[in-house]
Amino acid sequence: MKKIILLLAFFISACAPAGEQSAVVLPIALATSTAFIDTASYPTAQVELAQQNQVASGIEVRMERASVDGKNVNADVCFTLPDTSDWGVSSASLTYAGILLQEYGTTLVSLQEPADGVPGLRCDTLTFIVPPDADLSNTTIVIDAIATTPREGEYCSAYMPKIQQAMLERGTGITLDCLDVNGVLTMQILSFPPEMTQAQAEEIVYSDEFYSVKGPWSFSFNLAQ
């Protein structure tokens, strides 16, 4: 088609009267074909897990089902809450066909706060992205840890006693207390050894170990069609 247009332009130009300027308008762009994506060919499957519950570090994690929808491998995960803080899955991975994925997304499904001595429960959907042709016949999701960011006031009510106990047992020489700062009880470092800087003391006191619970909790399944 492009060759025909160019030939026509040549003939029109050749036949134009001498001395007159002829204007030939050619298409700016030619339409191109759009790649066809057959979404129906993307894998879709769901499986109920045989071993749904696991307990590690006093935390029970339950994965009832796993599914694949196109590029997304989804896993419905529920876990008991250690306290009233805002807990979530902080480290997880998916392994399939010798490939390890450590990037994932989370979507909150439900949250039941602790009440009357009954532990709270949080449920999330973990989503990993895999190629549409991924071999999911032998797939494992491992939750390595859950973690929290304490809310205002929780450092004193929930965390300071166990952190101070750990400082004493380890002989760090760090002492803590909760002081009133603008009407809010705030955890403060009262003292630390002279060979230690303030930054080093804070790194110890605010270490992830006090605000996370390590597993692992491991679940294997077959999502092959």
CSV table of C-alpha atoms in Angstrom, one decimal, residues 45-50 66-68 73 95 134-141 219-225:
chain,number,residue,atom,x,y,z
A,45,ALA,CA,-6.8,-22.7,39.5
A,46,GLN,CA,-7.5,-23.0,43.2
A,47,VAL,CA,-6.5,-25.5,45.8
A,48,GLU,CA,-7.4,-26.2,49.4
A,49,LEU,CA,-4.4,-26.9,51.6
A,50,ALA,CA,-4.2,-30.2,53.4
A,66,ALA,CA,-4.1,-20.8,47.4
A,67,SER,CA,-5.1,-19.8,43.8
A,68,VAL,CA,-3.6,-18.6,40.6
A,73,VAL,CA,-0.6,-16.3,42.8
A,95,THR,CA,9.3,-20.7,45.5
A,134,ALA,CA,5.1,-20.7,35.4
A,135,ASP,CA,5.3,-24.3,36.6
A,136,LEU,CA,3.3,-24.3,39.8
A,137,SER,CA,3.1,-28.0,40.4
A,138,ASN,CA,5.4,-27.8,43.4
A,139,THR,CA,4.9,-24.4,45.0
A,140,THR,CA,5.8,-23.3,48.5
A,141,ILE,CA,5.0,-20.1,50.4
A,219,PHE,CA,2.9,-24.1,53.2
A,220,SER,CA,3.3,-26.2,50.0
A,221,PHE,CA,0.7,-26.9,47.3
A,222,ASN,CA,0.1,-27.8,43.7
A,223,LEU,CA,-1.6,-25.3,41.4
A,224,ALA,CA,-0.7,-27.0,38.1
A,225,GLN,CA,-3.7,-27.4,35.8
